[in-house]
PDB file of C-alpha atoms in Angstrom:
ATOM      1  CA  MET F   1      52.602  78.751  84.119  1.00  0.00           C
ATOM      2  CA  LYS F   2      54.337  75.668  82.557  1.00  0.00           C
ATOM      3  CA  SER F   3      52.383  76.166  79.173  1.00  0.00           C
ATOM      4  CA  LEU F   4      53.540  79.778  79.258  1.00  0.00           C
ATOM      5  CA  LEU F   5      57.141  78.825  79.684  1.00  0.00           C
ATOM      6  CA  LYS F   6      56.935  76.317  76.748  1.00  0.00           C
ATOM      7  CA  GLN F   7      55.582  78.854  74.306  1.00  0.00           C
ATOM      8  CA  LYS F   8      57.984  80.045  71.751  1.00  0.00           C
ATOM      9  CA  GLU F   9      57.261  83.666  72.408  1.00  0.00           C
ATOM     10  CA  PHE F  10      58.395  83.260  75.912  1.00  0.00           C
ATOM     11  CA  SER F  11      61.684  82.016  74.859  1.00  0.00           C
ATOM     12  CA  ILE F  12      62.084  85.024  72.264  1.00  0.00           C
ATOM     13  CA  LEU F  13      61.154  87.366  75.118  1.00  0.00           C
ATOM     14  CA  ALA F  14      63.954  85.737  77.319  1.00  0.00           C
ATOM     15  CA  ILE F  15      66.376  86.257  74.491  1.00  0.00           C
ATOM     16  CA  ILE F  16      65.345  89.857  74.108  1.00  0.00           C
ATOM     17  CA  ILE F  17      65.945  90.529  77.705  1.00  0.00           C
ATOM     18  CA  VAL F  18      69.336  88.813  77.854  1.00  0.00           C
ATOM     19  CA  ILE F  19      70.532  90.853  74.710  1.00  0.00           C
ATOM     20  CA  SER F  20      69.332  94.087  76.060  1.00  0.00           C
ATOM     21  CA  ILE F  21      71.172  93.458  79.322  1.00  0.00           C
ATOM     22  CA  ILE F  22      74.429  92.689  77.325  1.00  0.00           C
ATOM     23  CA  LEU F  23      74.003  95.673  74.946  1.00  0.00           C
ATOM     24  CA  SER F  24      73.205  98.055  77.801  1.00  0.00           C
ATOM     25  CA  ILE F  25      76.616  96.939  79.409  1.00  0.00           C
ATOM     26  CA  VAL F  26      78.483  97.360  76.057  1.00  0.00           C
ATOM     27  CA  SER F  27      76.927 100.760  75.265  1.00  0.00           C
ATOM     28  CA  PRO F  28      75.087 102.652  78.036  1.00  0.00           C
ATOM     29  CA  ALA F  29      73.357 104.757  75.377  1.00  0.00           C
ATOM     30  CA  PHE F  30      71.415 101.595  74.313  1.00  0.00           C
ATOM     31  CA  LEU F  31      68.854 101.378  77.202  1.00  0.00           C
ATOM     32  CA  THR F  32      67.379 104.985  76.981  1.00  0.00           C
ATOM     33  CA  ILE F  33      63.727 105.671  76.136  1.00  0.00           C
ATOM     34  CA  GLY F  34      64.959 107.933  73.167  1.00  0.00           C
ATOM     35  CA  ASN F  35      67.053 105.089  71.794  1.00  0.00           C
ATOM     36  CA  LEU F  36      64.410 102.479  72.099  1.00  0.00           C
ATOM     37  CA  LEU F  37      61.752 104.570  70.617  1.00  0.00           C
ATOM     38  CA  ASP F  38      64.074 105.203  67.713  1.00  0.00           C
ATOM     39  CA  VAL F  39      64.726 101.509  67.245  1.00  0.00           C
ATOM     40  CA  VAL F  40      60.882 100.871  67.088  1.00  0.00           C
ATOM     41  CA  GLU F  41      60.021 103.719  64.890  1.00  0.00           C
ATOM     42  CA  GLY F  42      62.873 102.739  62.547  1.00  0.00           C
ATOM     43  CA  ASN F  43      61.414  99.257  62.136  1.00  0.00           C
ATOM     44  CA  VAL F  44      57.687 100.151  61.801  1.00  0.00           C
ATOM     45  CA  VAL F  45      57.803  99.114  57.928  1.00  0.00           C
ATOM     46  CA  MET F  46      59.480  95.708  58.698  1.00  0.00           C
ATOM     47  CA  GLY F  47      56.910  95.192  61.499  1.00  0.00           C
ATOM     48  CA  ILE F  48      53.790  96.154  59.394  1.00  0.00           C
ATOM     49  CA  LEU F  49      55.222  93.747  56.538  1.00  0.00           C
ATOM     50  CA  ALA F  50      56.015  90.977  59.074  1.00  0.00           C
ATOM     51  CA  ILE F  51      52.303  91.015  60.451  1.00  0.00           C
ATOM     52  CA  GLY F  52      51.039  90.573  56.980  1.00  0.00           C
ATOM     53  CA  MET F  53      53.600  87.743  56.098  1.00  0.00           C
ATOM     54  CA  THR F  54      52.618  86.017  59.283  1.00  0.00           C
ATOM     55  CA  LEU F  55      49.059  85.171  57.774  1.00  0.00           C
ATOM     56  CA  ILE F  56      50.739  84.015  54.523  1.00  0.00           C
ATOM     57  CA  ILE F  57      53.197  81.743  56.290  1.00  0.00           C
ATOM     58  CA  ILE F  58      50.523  80.390  58.389  1.00  0.00           C
ATOM     59  CA  THR F  59      48.822  79.115  55.339  1.00  0.00           C
ATOM     60  CA  SER F  60      52.220  77.435  54.313  1.00  0.00           C
ATOM     61  CA  ASP F  61      53.119  79.899  51.538  1.00  0.00           C
ATOM     62  CA  ILE F  62      55.427  82.742  51.202  1.00  0.00           C
ATOM     63  CA  ASP F  63      55.491  86.225  49.497  1.00  0.00           C
ATOM     64  CA  VAL F  64      58.984  87.548  48.436  1.00  0.00           C
ATOM     65  CA  SER F  65      57.469  90.647  46.486  1.00  0.00           C
ATOM     66  CA  VAL F  66      56.435  92.705  49.594  1.00  0.00           C
ATOM     67  CA  ALA F  67      59.385  95.009  49.477  1.00  0.00           C
ATOM     68  CA  ALA F  68      58.802  95.459  45.782  1.00  0.00           C
ATOM     69  CA  ILE F  69      55.155  96.243  46.208  1.00  0.00           C
ATOM     70  CA  THR F  70      56.004  98.707  49.062  1.00  0.00           C
ATOM     71  CA  THR F  71      58.257 100.568  46.862  1.00  0.00           C
ATOM     72  CA  ALA F  72      55.916 100.570  43.897  1.00  0.00           C
ATOM     73  CA  VAL F  73      53.074 102.167  46.218  1.00  0.00           C
ATOM     74  CA  ALA F  74      55.680 104.553  47.732  1.00  0.00           C
ATOM     75  CA  VAL F  75      56.727 105.766  44.180  1.00  0.00           C
ATOM     76  CA  SER F  76      53.062 106.159  43.210  1.00  0.00           C
ATOM     77  CA  VAL F  77      52.483 108.130  46.319  1.00  0.00           C
ATOM     78  CA  GLY F  78      55.552 110.278  45.564  1.00  0.00           C
ATOM     79  CA  ALA F  79      54.108 111.047  42.016  1.00  0.00           C
ATOM     80  CA  LEU F  80      50.777 111.808  43.413  1.00  0.00           C
ATOM     81  CA  PHE F  81      52.083 114.370  45.894  1.00  0.00           C
ATOM     82  CA  GLY F  82      52.866 116.809  42.961  1.00  0.00           C
ATOM     83  CA  TYR F  83      48.954 117.111  42.373  1.00  0.00           C
ATOM     84  CA  LEU F  84      47.582 117.245  45.884  1.00  0.00           C
ATOM     85  CA  PRO F  85      46.485 120.441  47.705  1.00  0.00           C
ATOM     86  CA  ASP F  86      48.542 121.546  50.811  1.00  0.00           C
ATOM     87  CA  SER F  87      45.816 120.681  53.138  1.00  0.00           C
ATOM     88  CA  TRP F  88      44.937 117.795  55.382  1.00  0.00           C
ATOM     89  CA  ILE F  89      42.566 116.413  52.638  1.00  0.00           C
ATOM     90  CA  SER F  90      45.943 115.217  51.021  1.00  0.00           C
ATOM     91  CA  LEU F  91      46.539 113.142  53.941  1.00  0.00           C
ATOM     92  CA  VAL F  92      43.103 111.464  53.858  1.00  0.00           C
ATOM     93  CA  ILE F  93      43.523 110.823  49.964  1.00  0.00           C
ATOM     94  CA  ILE F  94      47.130 109.104  50.557  1.00  0.00           C
ATOM     95  CA  PHE F  95      45.520 106.956  53.338  1.00  0.00           C
ATOM     96  CA  LEU F  96      42.851 105.950  50.853  1.00  0.00           C
ATOM     97  CA  ILE F  97      44.841 105.425  47.604  1.00  0.00           C
ATOM     98  CA  ALA F  98      47.958 103.847  48.932  1.00  0.00           C
ATOM     99  CA  PRO F  99      46.364 100.824  50.609  1.00  0.00           C
ATOM    100  CA  ILE F 100      44.065 100.455  47.533  1.00  0.00           C
ATOM    101  CA  ILE F 101      47.210 100.317  45.063  1.00  0.00           C
ATOM    102  CA  GLY F 102      48.711  97.595  47.390  1.00  0.00           C
ATOM    103  CA  LEU F 103      45.439  95.751  47.627  1.00  0.00           C
ATOM    104  CA  LEU F 104      45.099  95.578  44.053  1.00  0.00           C
ATOM    105  CA  ILE F 105      48.620  94.217  43.513  1.00  0.00           C
ATOM    106  CA  GLY F 106      48.426  91.762  46.269  1.00  0.00           C
ATOM    107  CA  SER F 107      45.069  90.567  44.708  1.00  0.00           C
ATOM    108  CA  VAL F 108      46.845  89.649  41.684  1.00  0.00           C
ATOM    109  CA  ASN F 109      49.326  87.496  43.481  1.00  0.00           C
ATOM    110  CA  GLY F 110      46.397  85.966  45.331  1.00  0.00           C
ATOM    111  CA  PHE F 111      44.445  85.334  42.186  1.00  0.00           C
ATOM    112  CA  LEU F 112      47.444  83.523  40.447  1.00  0.00           C
ATOM    113  CA  VAL F 113      48.099  81.448  43.682  1.00  0.00           C
ATOM    114  CA  SER F 114      44.500  80.496  44.617  1.00  0.00           C
ATOM    115  CA  LYS F 115      42.799  80.262  41.214  1.00  0.00           C
ATOM    116  CA  ILE F 116      45.421  79.275  38.746  1.00  0.00           C
ATOM    117  CA  GLN F 117      47.226  77.413  41.511  1.00  0.00           C
ATOM    118  CA  ILE F 118      50.737  78.430  40.641  1.00  0.00           C
ATOM    119  CA  PRO F 119      53.240  78.096  43.384  1.00  0.00           C
ATOM    120  CA  ALA F 120      53.323  81.247  45.519  1.00  0.00           C
ATOM    121  CA  ILE F 121      57.307  81.521  45.398  1.00  0.00           C
ATOM    122  CA  VAL F 122      57.100  81.543  41.478  1.00  0.00           C
ATOM    123  CA  VAL F 123      54.222  84.040  41.377  1.00  0.00           C
ATOM    124  CA  THR F 124      55.773  86.532  43.931  1.00  0.00           C
ATOM    125  CA  LEU F 125      59.257  86.159  42.335  1.00  0.00           C
ATOM    126  CA  GLY F 126      57.865  87.088  39.083  1.00  0.00           C
ATOM    127  CA  THR F 127      55.968  90.058  40.585  1.00  0.00           C
ATOM    128  CA  LEU F 128      58.921  91.152  42.232  1.00  0.00           C
ATOM    129  CA  ASN F 129      61.094  91.418  39.032  1.00  0.00           C
ATOM    130  CA  ILE F 130      58.069  92.929  37.211  1.00  0.00           C
ATOM    131  CA  ILE F 131      57.696  95.620  39.880  1.00  0.00           C
ATOM    132  CA  ASN F 132      61.319  96.356  40.315  1.00  0.00           C
ATOM    133  CA  GLY F 133      61.816  96.707  36.447  1.00  0.00           C
ATOM    134  CA  LEU F 134      58.747  99.054  36.074  1.00  0.00           C
ATOM    135  CA  VAL F 135      59.878 101.192  39.110  1.00  0.00           C
ATOM    136  CA  LEU F 136      63.344 101.552  37.585  1.00  0.00           C
ATOM    137  CA  TYR F 137      61.715 102.288  34.186  1.00  0.00           C
ATOM    138  CA  PHE F 138      59.472 105.225  35.523  1.00  0.00           C
ATOM    139  CA  THR F 139      61.931 106.672  38.116  1.00  0.00           C
ATOM    140  CA  ASN F 140      65.342 106.038  36.329  1.00  0.00           C
ATOM    141  CA  GLY F 141      66.467 105.163  39.915  1.00  0.00           C
ATOM    142  CA  ARG F 142      66.026 108.865  40.955  1.00  0.00           C
ATOM    143  CA  TYR F 143      65.683 109.739  44.634  1.00  0.00           C
ATOM    144  CA  LEU F 144      62.707 112.017  45.297  1.00  0.00           C
ATOM    145  CA  ASN F 145      62.985 114.402  48.409  1.00  0.00           C
ATOM    146  CA  SER F 146      60.452 116.170  50.250  1.00  0.00           C
ATOM    147  CA  THR F 147      60.407 119.424  48.140  1.00  0.00           C
ATOM    148  CA  ASN F 148      56.977 118.514  46.629  1.00  0.00           C
ATOM    149  CA  PHE F 149      55.404 116.842  49.551  1.00  0.00           C
ATOM    150  CA  PRO F 150      52.350 118.625  51.142  1.00  0.00           C
ATOM    151  CA  GLN F 151      53.043 120.327  54.421  1.00  0.00           C
ATOM    152  CA  ALA F 152      50.079 118.239  55.957  1.00  0.00           C
ATOM    153  CA  PHE F 153      52.013 115.088  55.170  1.00  0.00           C
ATOM    154  CA  LEU F 154      55.280 116.299  56.706  1.00  0.00           C
ATOM    155  CA  SER F 155      53.456 117.522  59.815  1.00  0.00           C
ATOM    156  CA  PHE F 156      51.958 114.029  60.050  1.00  0.00           C
ATOM    157  CA  SER F 157      55.466 112.537  59.791  1.00  0.00           C
ATOM    158  CA  ASN F 158      56.685 114.672  62.657  1.00  0.00           C
ATOM    159  CA  MET F 159      53.626 114.191  64.933  1.00  0.00           C
ATOM    160  CA  GLU F 160      53.977 112.682  68.362  1.00  0.00           C
ATOM    161  CA  ILE F 161      51.408 111.602  70.869  1.00  0.00           C
ATOM    162  CA  LEU F 162      52.741 111.497  74.531  1.00  0.00           C
ATOM    163  CA  GLY F 163      56.124 111.836  73.200  1.00  0.00           C
ATOM    164  CA  ILE F 164      55.648 108.573  71.002  1.00  0.00           C
ATOM    165  CA  PRO F 165      56.050 108.946  67.292  1.00  0.00           C
ATOM    166  CA  ILE F 166      52.832 108.652  65.280  1.00  0.00           C
ATOM    167  CA  LEU F 167      54.329 105.742  63.189  1.00  0.00           C
ATOM    168  CA  ILE F 168      54.363 103.605  66.236  1.00  0.00           C
ATOM    169  CA  PHE F 169      50.563 103.869  66.731  1.00  0.00           C
ATOM    170  CA  VAL F 170      50.150 103.022  63.007  1.00  0.00           C
ATOM    171  CA  LEU F 171      51.900  99.700  63.598  1.00  0.00           C
ATOM    172  CA  ALA F 172      49.969  99.256  66.831  1.00  0.00           C
ATOM    173  CA  ILE F 173      46.561  99.663  64.759  1.00  0.00           C
ATOM    174  CA  VAL F 174      47.718  97.164  62.295  1.00  0.00           C
ATOM    175  CA  ALA F 175      48.744  94.705  64.891  1.00  0.00           C
ATOM    176  CA  ILE F 176      45.468  94.931  66.631  1.00  0.00           C
ATOM    177  CA  LEU F 177      43.313  94.773  63.463  1.00  0.00           C
ATOM    178  CA  THR F 178      45.268  91.687  62.360  1.00  0.00           C
ATOM    179  CA  TRP F 179      45.081  89.945  65.781  1.00  0.00           C
ATOM    180  CA  TYR F 180      41.276  90.709  65.753  1.00  0.00           C
ATOM    181  CA  ILE F 181      40.866  89.148  62.169  1.00  0.00           C
ATOM    182  CA  LEU F 182      42.961  85.991  63.238  1.00  0.00           C
ATOM    183  CA  LYS F 183      41.087  85.491  66.663  1.00  0.00           C
ATOM    184  CA  HIS F 184      37.600  86.595  65.957  1.00  0.00           C
ATOM    185  CA  THR F 185      36.533  86.364  62.368  1.00  0.00           C
ATOM    186  CA  PHE F 186      35.764  83.391  60.163  1.00  0.00           C
ATOM    187  CA  ILE F 187      38.288  84.164  57.414  1.00  0.00           C
ATOM    188  CA  GLY F 188      41.047  84.248  60.242  1.00  0.00           C
ATOM    189  CA  ARG F 189      39.821  80.903  61.482  1.00  0.00           C
ATOM    190  CA  SER F 190      39.962  79.633  57.949  1.00  0.00           C
ATOM    191  CA  VAL F 191      43.525  80.896  57.630  1.00  0.00           C
ATOM    192  CA  MET F 192      44.675  79.033  60.768  1.00  0.00           C
ATOM    193  CA  ALA F 193      42.690  75.775  59.772  1.00  0.00           C
ATOM    194  CA  ILE F 194      44.273  75.692  56.130  1.00  0.00           C
ATOM    195  CA  GLY F 195      47.717  76.060  57.543  1.00  0.00           C
ATOM    196  CA  GLY F 196      47.066  73.257  60.027  1.00  0.00           C
ATOM    197  CA  ASN F 197      45.670  70.603  57.605  1.00  0.00           C
ATOM    198  CA  GLN F 198      44.597  71.590  54.272  1.00  0.00           C
ATOM    199  CA  GLN F 199      42.581  68.441  53.291  1.00  0.00           C
ATOM    200  CA  SER F 200      40.724  68.399  56.534  1.00  0.00           C
ATOM    201  CA  SER F 201      39.837  72.085  56.427  1.00  0.00           C
ATOM    202  CA  ILE F 202      38.353  71.597  52.807  1.00  0.00           C
ATOM    203  CA  ARG F 203      36.447  68.564  53.982  1.00  0.00           C
ATOM    204  CA  VAL F 204      34.670  70.605  56.697  1.00  0.00           C
ATOM    205  CA  GLY F 205      33.505  73.340  54.181  1.00  0.00           C
ATOM    206  CA  ILE F 206      36.350  75.981  54.281  1.00  0.00           C
ATOM    207  CA  ASN F 207      36.922  77.856  51.196  1.00  0.00           C
ATOM    208  CA  TYR F 208      40.564  77.254  50.426  1.00  0.00           C
ATOM    209  CA  LYS F 209      40.848  79.651  47.513  1.00  0.00           C
ATOM    210  CA  LYS F 210      39.026  82.442  49.339  1.00  0.00           C
ATOM    211  CA  ALA F 211      41.431  82.135  52.205  1.00  0.00           C
ATOM    212  CA  LYS F 212      44.496  82.150  49.949  1.00  0.00           C
ATOM    213  CA  LEU F 213      43.173  85.157  47.885  1.00  0.00           C
ATOM    214  CA  PHE F 214      42.548  86.954  51.337  1.00  0.00           C
ATOM    215  CA  VAL F 215      45.975  86.560  52.812  1.00  0.00           C
ATOM    216  CA  PHE F 216      47.757  87.788  49.648  1.00  0.00           C
ATOM    217  CA  ALA F 217      45.207  90.690  49.216  1.00  0.00           C
ATOM    218  CA  TYR F 218      45.562  91.682  52.807  1.00  0.00           C
ATOM    219  CA  MET F 219      49.282  91.514  52.303  1.00  0.00           C
ATOM    220  CA  GLY F 220      49.095  94.083  49.569  1.00  0.00           C
ATOM    221  CA  PHE F 221      46.926  96.114  51.618  1.00  0.00           C
ATOM    222  CA  LEU F 222      49.452  96.296  54.382  1.00  0.00           C
ATOM    223  CA  CYS F 223      52.161  96.998  51.885  1.00  0.00           C
ATOM    224  CA  GLY F 224      50.112 100.122  51.196  1.00  0.00           C
ATOM    225  CA  ILE F 225      50.129 101.205  54.669  1.00  0.00           C
ATOM    226  CA  ALA F 226      53.932 100.274  54.877  1.00  0.00           C
ATOM    227  CA  ALA F 227      54.627 102.587  51.831  1.00  0.00           C
ATOM    228  CA  ILE F 228      53.056 105.478  53.748  1.00  0.00           C
ATOM    229  CA  ALA F 229      55.141 104.707  56.912  1.00  0.00           C
ATOM    230  CA  GLN F 230      58.342 104.457  54.813  1.00  0.00           C
ATOM    231  CA  THR F 231      57.650 107.763  52.989  1.00  0.00           C
ATOM    232  CA  ALA F 232      56.853 109.474  56.304  1.00  0.00           C
ATOM    233  CA  TYR F 233      59.864 108.191  58.140  1.00  0.00           C
ATOM    234  CA  THR F 234      62.548 108.859  55.428  1.00  0.00           C
ATOM    235  CA  LYS F 235      60.628 111.883  54.037  1.00  0.00           C
ATOM    236  CA  ALA F 236      61.720 110.724  50.795  1.00  0.00           C
ATOM    237  CA  VAL F 237      61.034 108.205  48.060  1.00  0.00           C
ATOM    238  CA  ASP F 238      64.099 105.895  47.204  1.00  0.00           C
ATOM    239  CA  PRO F 239      63.421 103.399  44.613  1.00  0.00           C
ATOM    240  CA  ASN F 240      66.191 101.279  45.848  1.00  0.00           C
ATOM    241  CA  GLY F 241      65.632 101.867  49.682  1.00  0.00           C
ATOM    242  CA  LEU F 242      63.868  98.529  50.540  1.00  0.00           C
ATOM    243  CA  LEU F 243      65.867  96.181  48.360  1.00  0.00           C
ATOM    244  CA  GLY F 244      66.367  92.825  50.364  1.00  0.00           C
ATOM    245  CA  LEU F 245      63.965  93.684  53.184  1.00  0.00           C
ATOM    246  CA  GLU F 246      61.767  90.769  52.279  1.00  0.00           C
ATOM    247  CA  LEU F 247      64.258  88.509  53.610  1.00  0.00           C
ATOM    248  CA  MET F 248      64.416  90.330  56.981  1.00  0.00           C
ATOM    249  CA  VAL F 249      60.637  90.250  57.025  1.00  0.00           C
ATOM    250  CA  ILE F 250      60.559  86.490  56.632  1.00  0.00           C
ATOM    251  CA  ALA F 251      63.297  86.126  59.189  1.00  0.00           C
ATOM    252  CA  ALA F 252      61.367  88.138  61.766  1.00  0.00           C
ATOM    253  CA  VAL F 253      58.316  86.007  61.308  1.00  0.00           C
ATOM    254  CA  VAL F 254      60.029  82.723  61.732  1.00  0.00           C
ATOM    255  CA  LEU F 255      62.129  84.106  64.637  1.00  0.00           C
ATOM    256  CA  GLY F 256      58.744  85.208  66.171  1.00  0.00           C
ATOM    257  CA  GLY F 257      57.565  81.449  66.402  1.00  0.00           C
ATOM    258  CA  THR F 258      55.538  81.122  63.292  1.00  0.00           C
ATOM    259  CA  ASN F 259      55.826  77.761  61.620  1.00  0.00           C
ATOM    260  CA  ILE F 260      57.516  77.991  58.337  1.00  0.00           C
ATOM    261  CA  HIS F 261      55.543  74.764  57.401  1.00  0.00           C
ATOM    262  CA  GLY F 262      52.258  76.660  58.341  1.00  0.00           C
ATOM    263  CA  GLY F 263      49.448  76.140  60.809  1.00  0.00           C
ATOM    264  CA  ARG F 264      50.925  78.087  63.760  1.00  0.00           C
ATOM    265  CA  GLY F 265      51.776  81.772  64.340  1.00  0.00           C
ATOM    266  CA  THR F 266      50.727  84.854  66.240  1.00  0.00           C
ATOM    267  CA  VAL F 267      50.921  88.556  65.796  1.00  0.00           C
ATOM    268  CA  HIS F 268      52.671  89.174  69.112  1.00  0.00           C
ATOM    269  CA  GLY F 269      55.195  86.606  68.333  1.00  0.00           C
ATOM    270  CA  THR F 270      55.903  88.278  65.097  1.00  0.00           C
ATOM    271  CA  LEU F 271      56.378  91.564  66.742  1.00  0.00           C
ATOM    272  CA  LEU F 272      58.866  90.116  69.217  1.00  0.00           C
ATOM    273  CA  GLY F 273      60.790  88.553  66.235  1.00  0.00           C
ATOM    274  CA  VAL F 274      60.825  92.107  64.650  1.00  0.00           C
ATOM    275  CA  LEU F 275      62.223  93.556  67.984  1.00  0.00           C
ATOM    276  CA  LEU F 276      64.704  90.958  68.304  1.00  0.00           C
ATOM    277  CA  LEU F 277      66.219  91.703  64.893  1.00  0.00           C
ATOM    278  CA  ALA F 278      65.915  95.455  65.337  1.00  0.00           C
ATOM    279  CA  LEU F 279      67.725  95.422  68.880  1.00  0.00           C
ATOM    280  CA  MET F 280      70.612  93.140  67.449  1.00  0.00           C
ATOM    281  CA  GLN F 281      71.139  95.690  64.519  1.00  0.00           C
ATOM    282  CA  ASN F 282      71.079  98.595  66.821  1.00  0.00           C
ATOM    283  CA  GLY F 283      73.289  97.009  69.224  1.00  0.00           C
ATOM    284  CA  MET F 284      75.805  96.108  66.515  1.00  0.00           C
ATOM    285  CA  ILE F 285      75.701  99.731  65.413  1.00  0.00           C
ATOM    286  CA  LEU F 286      76.353 101.082  68.897  1.00  0.00           C
ATOM    287  CA  ALA F 287      79.099  98.612  69.412  1.00  0.00           C
ATOM    288  CA  ARG F 288      80.571  99.851  66.237  1.00  0.00           C
ATOM    289  CA  ILE F 289      80.701  96.638  64.513  1.00  0.00           C
ATOM    290  CA  ASP F 290      81.513  96.696  60.635  1.00  0.00           C
ATOM    291  CA  THR F 291      78.603  96.649  58.501  1.00  0.00           C
ATOM    292  CA  PHE F 292      79.659  93.340  56.689  1.00  0.00           C
ATOM    293  CA  TRP F 293      79.788  91.654  59.949  1.00  0.00           C
ATOM    294  CA  GLN F 294      76.357  92.772  60.851  1.00  0.00           C
ATOM    295  CA  ASN F 295      75.085  91.127  57.582  1.00  0.00           C
ATOM    296  CA  VAL F 296      76.924  87.962  58.397  1.00  0.00           C
ATOM    297  CA  VAL F 297      75.316  87.789  61.842  1.00  0.00           C
ATOM    298  CA  THR F 298      71.736  88.669  60.512  1.00  0.00           C
ATOM    299  CA  GLY F 299      72.177  85.900  57.805  1.00  0.00           C
ATOM    300  CA  ALA F 300      73.420  83.368  60.399  1.00  0.00           C
ATOM    301  CA  ILE F 301      70.335  84.179  62.652  1.00  0.00           C
ATOM    302  CA  ILE F 302      68.085  83.505  59.621  1.00  0.00           C
ATOM    303  CA  VAL F 303      69.620  80.218  58.938  1.00  0.00           C
ATOM    304  CA  PHE F 304      69.640  79.178  62.530  1.00  0.00           C
ATOM    305  CA  ALA F 305      65.915  80.241  63.032  1.00  0.00           C
ATOM    306  CA  VAL F 306      64.733  78.384  59.921  1.00  0.00           C
ATOM    307  CA  SER F 307      66.995  75.268  60.549  1.00  0.00           C
ATOM    308  CA  TYR F 308      65.607  75.157  64.144  1.00  0.00           C
ATOM    309  CA  ASP F 309      62.066  75.538  63.119  1.00  0.00           C
ATOM    310  CA  HIS F 310      62.414  72.600  60.381  1.00  0.00           C
ATOM    311  CA  ILE F 311      64.173  70.409  62.973  1.00  0.00           C
ATOM    312  CA  SER F 312      61.360  70.864  65.505  1.00  0.00           C
ATOM    313  CA  TYR F 313      58.757  70.384  62.765  1.00  0.00           C
ATOM    314  CA  LYS F 314      60.405  67.032  61.845  1.00  0.00           C
ATOM    315  CA  ARG F 315      60.568  65.841  65.589  1.00  0.00           C
ATOM    316  CA  GLN F 316      56.885  66.593  65.975  1.00  0.00           C
ATOM    317  CA  GLN F 317      56.085  64.795  62.846  1.00  0.00           C
ATOM    318  CA  GLU F 318      58.002  61.705  63.977  1.00  0.00           C
ATOM    319  CA  LYS F 319      56.293  61.781  67.426  1.00  0.00           C
ATOM    320  CA  LEU F 320      52.916  61.822  65.584  1.00  0.00           C
ATOM    321  CA  ALA F 321      54.022  58.942  63.402  1.00  0.00           C
ATOM    322  CA  LYS F 322      54.887  56.855  66.592  1.00  0.00           C
ATOM    323  CA  ILE F 323      51.627  57.588  68.153  1.00  0.00           C
ATOM    324  CA  GLU F 324      49.795  56.411  65.028  1.00  0.00           C
ATOM    325  CA  VAL F 325      51.788  53.220  64.868  1.00  0.00           C
ATOM    326  CA  GLU F 326      51.256  52.527  68.668  1.00  0.00           C
ATOM    327  CA  ALA F 327      47.443  53.111  68.328  1.00  0.00           C
TER     328      ALA F 327
END
C-alpha cells in the first residue's frame, strides 16, 4: 500500500479527483456521463500522440513534429477520400494507408536520430517546418469539409458501442498495444533500459540504434492512427487545426509521471496526464474563463510539471552521489 501511495500516478489520480470535485461544485454540468465522454472523445488525438511520445521520452529524447506529421497524414487521407468508393473497403484502405504514411515519416526521423546521430530536437524541428511548409503549399491553407468523405467513414465516425464513441475504443486499443510492447517484448524492455542507463544497456548487448529507430517509427505509426481519429472527430481536414498540440502532448506525458530525463514512464500514467489536462480545460470552459487565461493556466502547469520533475531528478542524483561516496 505504501509503495502504491508513493507512485506518481497515484498523486495524479488524487489531483484529478480533487479537481473533479471542485469543478462539479462550480458547474453541476461537469460531472455528467455525457460531458465526461465528450471530454475523453475530444482528447483521443492527444491521448494517442502522448502514448507514442511516452516511449520517446523514456529514451531521453523528444519529438516536436508529432502534430505536423498527424496533419500531413490527415491531409493525405483527405486527398485520398476523393478516389475511394463509397463502401466499407474505403475504411479498410484508410486504416492501412494512414499508419503506413506516418510510419515512413517517423522512420526518417528515427534514421536521422539513430544512424546519423543528429540530436532529436534538431531533426524533429526541421521535420516540423518542412511538413508545415509542404502542407500549406499543397492545401493553400484551405479547410476540407466532409462533402467528399465516403459515407462509410462518416458512419464509422458516428459509431457508438454501448453508448461509448468508437474513438474511445481506438484509444484503448492503442494504449493496450503500447503497454504490451513495453512490458512483454524485447524491444520494449530495450527502450526502458536505454533510458535508464544508455552505456550499461549497450554493454549488455542491447541494440541502441534499433531501439531509437523503433520509438520514432512507432511514433509516426501512431500519428497515422491519430490522423484518422482527428478526421473522424472533426469530420473535416484543417491544415492548421493541430498547431501547437505537440506542447500539450509533451506536457501530458510529463504530468503523467514520465521522467523528462528518461528511464521511467507508464502508459496509464500518461493517460492520467492527458485526463488531467483535459479536465482542467473543460472545467475552465464550463466556468467561462476567458481563452487567454486558459492558455496562461495551461502554460503554468507545463512549467510547474517540468520544473518539479527536474528538481526531483536532481535530488535523486544527489542521493545516489552520497551513497557512492559513503560506500
